[in-house]
PDB file of C-alpha atoms in Angstrom:
ATOM      1  CA  MET R   1      39.209  37.142  12.788  1.00 52.00           C
ATOM      2  CA  ILE R   2      41.338  35.661   9.856  1.00 58.00           C
ATOM      3  CA  ASN R   3      42.453  32.207   9.776  1.00 57.00           C
ATOM      4  CA  THR R   4      46.196  32.069   8.148  1.00 53.00           C
ATOM      5  CA  GLY R   5      46.468  28.392   8.774  1.00 60.00           C
ATOM      6  CA  THR R   6      46.777  25.885   5.602  1.00 72.00           C
ATOM      7  CA  VAL R   7      45.431  28.408   3.070  1.00 88.00           C
ATOM      8  CA  ASP R   8      46.448  29.123  -0.819  1.00 94.00           C
ATOM      9  CA  PRO R   9      48.554  31.957   0.088  1.00 95.00           C
ATOM     10  CA  ILE R  10      47.925  33.217  -3.178  1.00 96.00           C
ATOM     11  CA  ARG R  11      43.931  33.210  -3.030  1.00 96.00           C
ATOM     12  CA  TYR R  12      43.801  33.888   0.098  1.00 97.00           C
ATOM     13  CA  PRO R  13      47.168  36.392   1.209  1.00 97.00           C
ATOM     14  CA  ILE R  14      45.676  37.576   4.370  1.00 96.00           C
ATOM     15  CA  GLY R  15      43.887  34.291   5.220  1.00 96.00           C
ATOM     16  CA  THR R  16      40.253  33.148   5.566  1.00 97.00           C
ATOM     17  CA  PHE R  17      37.509  35.072   7.110  1.00 97.00           C
ATOM     18  CA  GLN R  18      36.810  33.694  10.708  1.00 96.00           C
ATOM     19  CA  ALA R  19      33.398  35.263  12.050  1.00 97.00           C
ATOM     20  CA  PRO R  20      33.624  36.903  15.636  1.00 97.00           C
ATOM     21  CA  GLN R  21      31.549  35.609  18.320  1.00 95.00           C
ATOM     22  CA  GLN R  22      30.687  38.650  20.132  1.00 96.00           C
ATOM     23  CA  PHE R  23      30.023  42.385  19.854  1.00 97.00           C
ATOM     24  CA  GLU R  24      32.989  44.318  20.599  1.00 96.00           C
ATOM     25  CA  ASP R  25      33.099  48.037  20.503  1.00 95.00           C
ATOM     26  CA  GLY R  26      36.677  48.402  19.482  1.00 97.00           C
ATOM     27  CA  LYS R  27      36.853  45.747  16.684  1.00 98.00           C
ATOM     28  CA  VAL R  28      33.698  47.420  14.883  1.00 98.00           C
ATOM     29  CA  GLN R  29      35.366  50.788  15.373  1.00 98.00           C
ATOM     30  CA  GLU R  30      38.547  48.685  13.160  1.00 98.00           C
ATOM     31  CA  TRP R  31      36.005  46.820  10.790  1.00 98.00           C
ATOM     32  CA  ILE R  32      34.238  50.426   9.972  1.00 98.00           C
ATOM     33  CA  ALA R  33      37.830  52.205   9.832  1.00 98.00           C
ATOM     34  CA  ALA R  34      38.860  49.376   7.188  1.00 98.00           C
ATOM     35  CA  ILE R  35      35.186  49.499   5.386  1.00 98.00           C
ATOM     36  CA  ARG R  36      35.821  53.587   4.913  1.00 98.00           C
ATOM     37  CA  GLY R  37      39.465  53.166   3.730  1.00 98.00           C
ATOM     38  CA  LEU R  38      38.631  50.619   1.587  1.00 98.00           C
ATOM     39  CA  PRO R  39      38.085  53.163  -1.945  1.00 98.00           C
ATOM     40  CA  ASN R  40      41.868  55.084  -1.153  1.00 98.00           C
ATOM     41  CA  ASP R  41      43.246  51.417  -0.562  1.00 98.00           C
ATOM     42  CA  LEU R  42      42.129  49.746  -3.646  1.00 98.00           C
ATOM     43  CA  ARG R  43      43.391  53.020  -5.848  1.00 98.00           C
ATOM     44  CA  ALA R  44      46.195  52.730  -4.318  1.00 98.00           C
ATOM     45  CA  ALA R  45      46.645  48.692  -5.117  1.00 98.00           C
ATOM     46  CA  VAL R  46      45.405  49.730  -8.854  1.00 98.00           C
ATOM     47  CA  PHE R  47      47.523  53.347  -8.952  1.00 98.00           C
ATOM     48  CA  GLY R  48      49.248  53.279 -12.486  1.00 98.00           C
ATOM     49  CA  LEU R  49      48.420  49.396 -13.807  1.00 98.00           C
ATOM     50  CA  ASN R  50      47.949  49.656 -17.881  1.00 98.00           C
ATOM     51  CA  ASP R  51      45.358  47.993 -19.262  1.00 97.00           C
ATOM     52  CA  GLU R  52      47.448  44.833 -19.544  1.00 98.00           C
ATOM     53  CA  GLN R  53      48.389  44.479 -16.395  1.00 98.00           C
ATOM     54  CA  LEU R  54      44.582  45.445 -15.393  1.00 98.00           C
ATOM     55  CA  ASN R  55      43.285  42.496 -17.358  1.00 98.00           C
ATOM     56  CA  THR R  56      45.963  39.729 -15.364  1.00 98.00           C
ATOM     57  CA  PRO R  57      44.072  37.536 -13.511  1.00 98.00           C
ATOM     58  CA  TYR R  58      45.651  37.846 -10.265  1.00 97.00           C
ATOM     59  CA  ARG R  59      45.880  34.199 -10.212  1.00 96.00           C
ATOM     60  CA  ASP R  60      45.650  31.247 -12.629  1.00 95.00           C
ATOM     61  CA  GLY R  61      41.885  30.684 -12.896  1.00 94.00           C
ATOM     62  CA  GLY R  62      41.098  33.613 -11.223  1.00 96.00           C
ATOM     63  CA  TRP R  63      39.268  36.932 -11.947  1.00 98.00           C
ATOM     64  CA  THR R  64      41.333  39.941 -13.298  1.00 98.00           C
ATOM     65  CA  VAL R  65      42.259  42.897 -11.342  1.00 98.00           C
ATOM     66  CA  ALA R  66      39.495  44.926 -12.814  1.00 98.00           C
ATOM     67  CA  GLN R  67      37.152  41.999 -12.474  1.00 98.00           C
ATOM     68  CA  VAL R  68      38.153  42.440  -8.459  1.00 98.00           C
ATOM     69  CA  VAL R  69      37.831  45.904  -8.680  1.00 98.00           C
ATOM     70  CA  HIS R  70      34.034  45.790 -10.256  1.00 98.00           C
ATOM     71  CA  HIS R  71      33.260  42.742  -7.841  1.00 98.00           C
ATOM     72  CA  LEU R  72      34.500  45.216  -4.798  1.00 98.00           C
ATOM     73  CA  ALA R  73      31.978  47.494  -6.238  1.00 98.00           C
ATOM     74  CA  ASP R  74      28.862  44.809  -6.617  1.00 98.00           C
ATOM     75  CA  ALA R  75      30.139  43.422  -3.565  1.00 98.00           C
ATOM     76  CA  SER R  76      29.892  46.515  -1.065  1.00 98.00           C
ATOM     77  CA  MET R  77      26.649  47.540  -2.953  1.00 98.00           C
ATOM     78  CA  ASN R  78      25.258  44.480  -1.709  1.00 98.00           C
ATOM     79  CA  ALA R  79      26.380  44.634   1.667  1.00 98.00           C
ATOM     80  CA  PHE R  80      24.979  48.316   1.924  1.00 98.00           C
ATOM     81  CA  LEU R  81      22.041  47.382   0.944  1.00 98.00           C
ATOM     82  CA  ARG R  82      22.306  43.969   3.646  1.00 98.00           C
ATOM     83  CA  THR R  83      22.959  46.490   6.310  1.00 98.00           C
ATOM     84  CA  LYS R  84      20.285  49.179   5.691  1.00 98.00           C
ATOM     85  CA  TRP R  85      17.431  46.240   5.540  1.00 98.00           C
ATOM     86  CA  GLY R  86      19.119  45.030   8.784  1.00 98.00           C
ATOM     87  CA  VAL R  87      18.511  48.238  10.549  1.00 98.00           C
ATOM     88  CA  THR R  88      15.372  48.897   8.993  1.00 98.00           C
ATOM     89  CA  GLU R  89      13.649  45.669   9.053  1.00 98.00           C
ATOM     90  CA  ASP R  90      12.706  42.582  11.503  1.00 97.00           C
ATOM     91  CA  ASP R  91      15.183  40.216   9.959  1.00 95.00           C
ATOM     92  CA  PRO R  92      15.239  40.346   6.415  1.00 98.00           C
ATOM     93  CA  THR R  93      15.471  37.922   3.964  1.00 97.00           C
ATOM     94  CA  VAL R  94      19.069  38.905   2.078  1.00 97.00           C
ATOM     95  CA  LYS R  95      19.284  37.750  -1.167  1.00 94.00           C
ATOM     96  CA  PRO R  96      22.864  36.284  -2.396  1.00 93.00           C
ATOM     97  CA  PHE R  97      24.177  37.345  -5.430  1.00 94.00           C
ATOM     98  CA  ALA R  98      25.903  35.001  -8.084  1.00 95.00           C
ATOM     99  CA  GLU R  99      29.595  36.395  -8.017  1.00 96.00           C
ATOM    100  CA  SER R 100      31.205  34.189 -10.720  1.00 95.00           C
ATOM    101  CA  GLU R 101      28.172  35.100 -12.702  1.00 97.00           C
ATOM    102  CA  TRP R 102      28.370  38.901 -11.799  1.00 97.00           C
ATOM    103  CA  ALA R 103      32.012  39.148 -12.674  1.00 97.00           C
ATOM    104  CA  LYS R 104      31.317  37.860 -16.343  1.00 96.00           C
ATOM    105  CA  THR R 105      28.794  40.012 -17.263  1.00 97.00           C
ATOM    106  CA  ALA R 106      29.673  42.792 -20.019  1.00 97.00           C
ATOM    107  CA  ASP R 107      30.371  45.940 -17.296  1.00 96.00           C
ATOM    108  CA  ALA R 108      32.656  43.238 -15.237  1.00 96.00           C
ATOM    109  CA  CYS R 109      34.559  42.292 -18.194  1.00 95.00           C
ATOM    110  CA  SER R 110      35.206  45.428 -20.615  1.00 94.00           C
ATOM    111  CA  LEU R 111      34.499  48.364 -18.536  1.00 97.00           C
ATOM    112  CA  PRO R 112      37.224  50.994 -17.416  1.00 98.00           C
ATOM    113  CA  ILE R 113      37.643  50.256 -13.344  1.00 98.00           C
ATOM    114  CA  GLU R 114      37.094  54.017 -13.054  1.00 98.00           C
ATOM    115  CA  PRO R 115      33.344  53.586 -12.878  1.00 98.00           C
ATOM    116  CA  SER R 116      33.479  51.362  -9.911  1.00 98.00           C
ATOM    117  CA  LEU R 117      36.233  53.083  -8.088  1.00 98.00           C
ATOM    118  CA  LEU R 118      34.235  56.363  -8.128  1.00 98.00           C
ATOM    119  CA  LEU R 119      30.861  54.380  -7.055  1.00 98.00           C
ATOM    120  CA  LEU R 120      32.988  52.983  -3.879  1.00 98.00           C
ATOM    121  CA  ASP R 121      33.672  56.267  -2.773  1.00 98.00           C
ATOM    122  CA  GLY R 122      30.075  56.919  -2.747  1.00 98.00           C
ATOM    123  CA  LEU R 123      29.034  54.333  -1.282  1.00 98.00           C
ATOM    124  CA  HIS R 124      31.765  53.437   1.571  1.00 98.00           C
ATOM    125  CA  ALA R 125      31.264  57.368   2.369  1.00 98.00           C
ATOM    126  CA  ARG R 126      27.411  56.508   2.855  1.00 98.00           C
ATOM    127  CA  TRP R 127      27.896  52.877   4.135  1.00 98.00           C
ATOM    128  CA  THR R 128      29.920  54.378   6.942  1.00 98.00           C
ATOM    129  CA  THR R 129      28.006  57.220   8.056  1.00 98.00           C
ATOM    130  CA  LEU R 130      25.516  54.541   8.837  1.00 98.00           C
ATOM    131  CA  LEU R 131      27.663  52.148  10.544  1.00 98.00           C
ATOM    132  CA  GLU R 132      29.193  55.198  12.598  1.00 98.00           C
ATOM    133  CA  SER R 133      25.399  56.046  13.436  1.00 98.00           C
ATOM    134  CA  MET R 134      24.348  52.389  14.558  1.00 98.00           C
ATOM    135  CA  THR R 135      24.281  51.630  18.574  1.00 98.00           C
ATOM    136  CA  GLU R 136      25.242  48.101  19.962  1.00 98.00           C
ATOM    137  CA  ALA R 137      21.457  47.386  19.948  1.00 98.00           C
ATOM    138  CA  ASP R 138      21.558  47.677  16.068  1.00 98.00           C
ATOM    139  CA  PHE R 139      24.267  45.896  15.200  1.00 98.00           C
ATOM    140  CA  HIS R 140      22.851  42.936  17.284  1.00 98.00           C
ATOM    141  CA  ARG R 141      19.820  42.873  14.604  1.00 98.00           C
ATOM    142  CA  LEU R 142      19.470  39.957  12.431  1.00 98.00           C
ATOM    143  CA  ILE R 143      19.587  39.860   8.487  1.00 98.00           C
ATOM    144  CA  GLN R 144      18.251  36.195   7.575  1.00 97.00           C
ATOM    145  CA  PRO R 145      20.958  35.047   4.571  1.00 96.00           C
ATOM    146  CA  GLU R 146      18.724  33.119   2.091  1.00 95.00           C
ATOM    147  CA  GLY R 147      19.571  29.434   2.346  1.00 91.00           C
ATOM    148  CA  ALA R 148      21.669  29.746   5.500  1.00 91.00           C
ATOM    149  CA  LEU R 149      20.864  28.444   8.556  1.00 92.00           C
ATOM    150  CA  ARG R 150      20.990  30.598  10.812  1.00 95.00           C
ATOM    151  CA  PRO R 151      20.538  34.356  10.729  1.00 97.00           C
ATOM    152  CA  MET R 152      24.041  36.920  10.760  1.00 98.00           C
ATOM    153  CA  PRO R 153      24.180  39.841  13.177  1.00 98.00           C
ATOM    154  CA  LEU R 154      25.077  42.914  11.550  1.00 98.00           C
ATOM    155  CA  TYR R 155      28.230  43.196  13.471  1.00 98.00           C
ATOM    156  CA  VAL R 156      29.328  40.288  11.488  1.00 98.00           C
ATOM    157  CA  LEU R 157      28.734  41.519   8.800  1.00 98.00           C
ATOM    158  CA  THR R 158      30.677  44.554   9.198  1.00 98.00           C
ATOM    159  CA  ALA R 159      33.302  42.305  10.083  1.00 98.00           C
ATOM    160  CA  LEU R 160      32.775  40.479   6.650  1.00 98.00           C
ATOM    161  CA  TYR R 161      33.032  43.026   4.479  1.00 98.00           C
ATOM    162  CA  ALA R 162      35.906  44.638   6.257  1.00 98.00           C
ATOM    163  CA  TRP R 163      38.154  41.214   5.689  1.00 98.00           C
ATOM    164  CA  HIS R 164      36.179  41.245   2.269  1.00 98.00           C
ATOM    165  CA  GLY R 165      38.142  44.439   1.272  1.00 98.00           C
ATOM    166  CA  ARG R 166      41.041  43.917   2.575  1.00 98.00           C
ATOM    167  CA  HIS R 167      41.215  40.190   1.190  1.00 98.00           C
ATOM    168  CA  HIS R 168      40.654  41.315  -2.539  1.00 98.00           C
ATOM    169  CA  THR R 169      43.091  44.409  -2.125  1.00 98.00           C
ATOM    170  CA  ALA R 170      46.111  42.131  -0.815  1.00 98.00           C
ATOM    171  CA  GLN R 171      45.333  40.012  -3.863  1.00 98.00           C
ATOM    172  CA  ILE R 172      45.964  42.761  -6.411  1.00 98.00           C
ATOM    173  CA  VAL R 173      49.036  44.140  -3.830  1.00 98.00           C
ATOM    174  CA  SER R 174      50.222  40.660  -3.871  1.00 98.00           C
ATOM    175  CA  LEU R 175      49.761  39.849  -7.757  1.00 98.00           C
ATOM    176  CA  ARG R 176      52.086  43.451  -8.503  1.00 98.00           C
ATOM    177  CA  LYS R 177      54.690  41.846  -5.901  1.00 98.00           C
ATOM    178  CA  ARG R 178      55.004  38.421  -7.575  1.00 97.00           C
ATOM    179  CA  LYS R 179      55.130  40.355 -11.341  1.00 98.00           C
ATOM    180  CA  GLY R 180      57.114  43.628 -10.171  1.00 98.00           C
ATOM    181  CA  TRP R 181      54.750  45.916 -10.920  1.00 98.00           C
TER     182      TRP R 181
END
């Protein structure tokens, strides 16, 4: 469910996210596999980059490669918690996080990427274990994103974060291709 129409291919190298309209077990399994694979895919995307390359924005006005890595750790932590709340509470309200502000904090701007890569390894192992244990009824459970007009089923959240990981990894891969790294 990706829109590759008239979007900026540097900012959205795999297109924009389009929410699935219904639950499909086969698709859910694909999304879980993408979430499981993100830590390795991301490691491959940043492998061999030096500090100058890691501190290069993936696009004009965009985050650096290192900030993208740290953002993926931040977003995955939030998504894991949203999944956990959705499975264990009835229609929980989930707070958004100010992604652009988080990307300006010291840990996102100056910390080496390895701590975030290690965090993703453990977090995605736990998250995919949780996702794999869920029933179809669990995937239909709802979370209420604060400020959103309607609740979100957990299968849509799963699709969103499968896309999200591929999206940001593709930004790094695209930058490497453009720069000849």
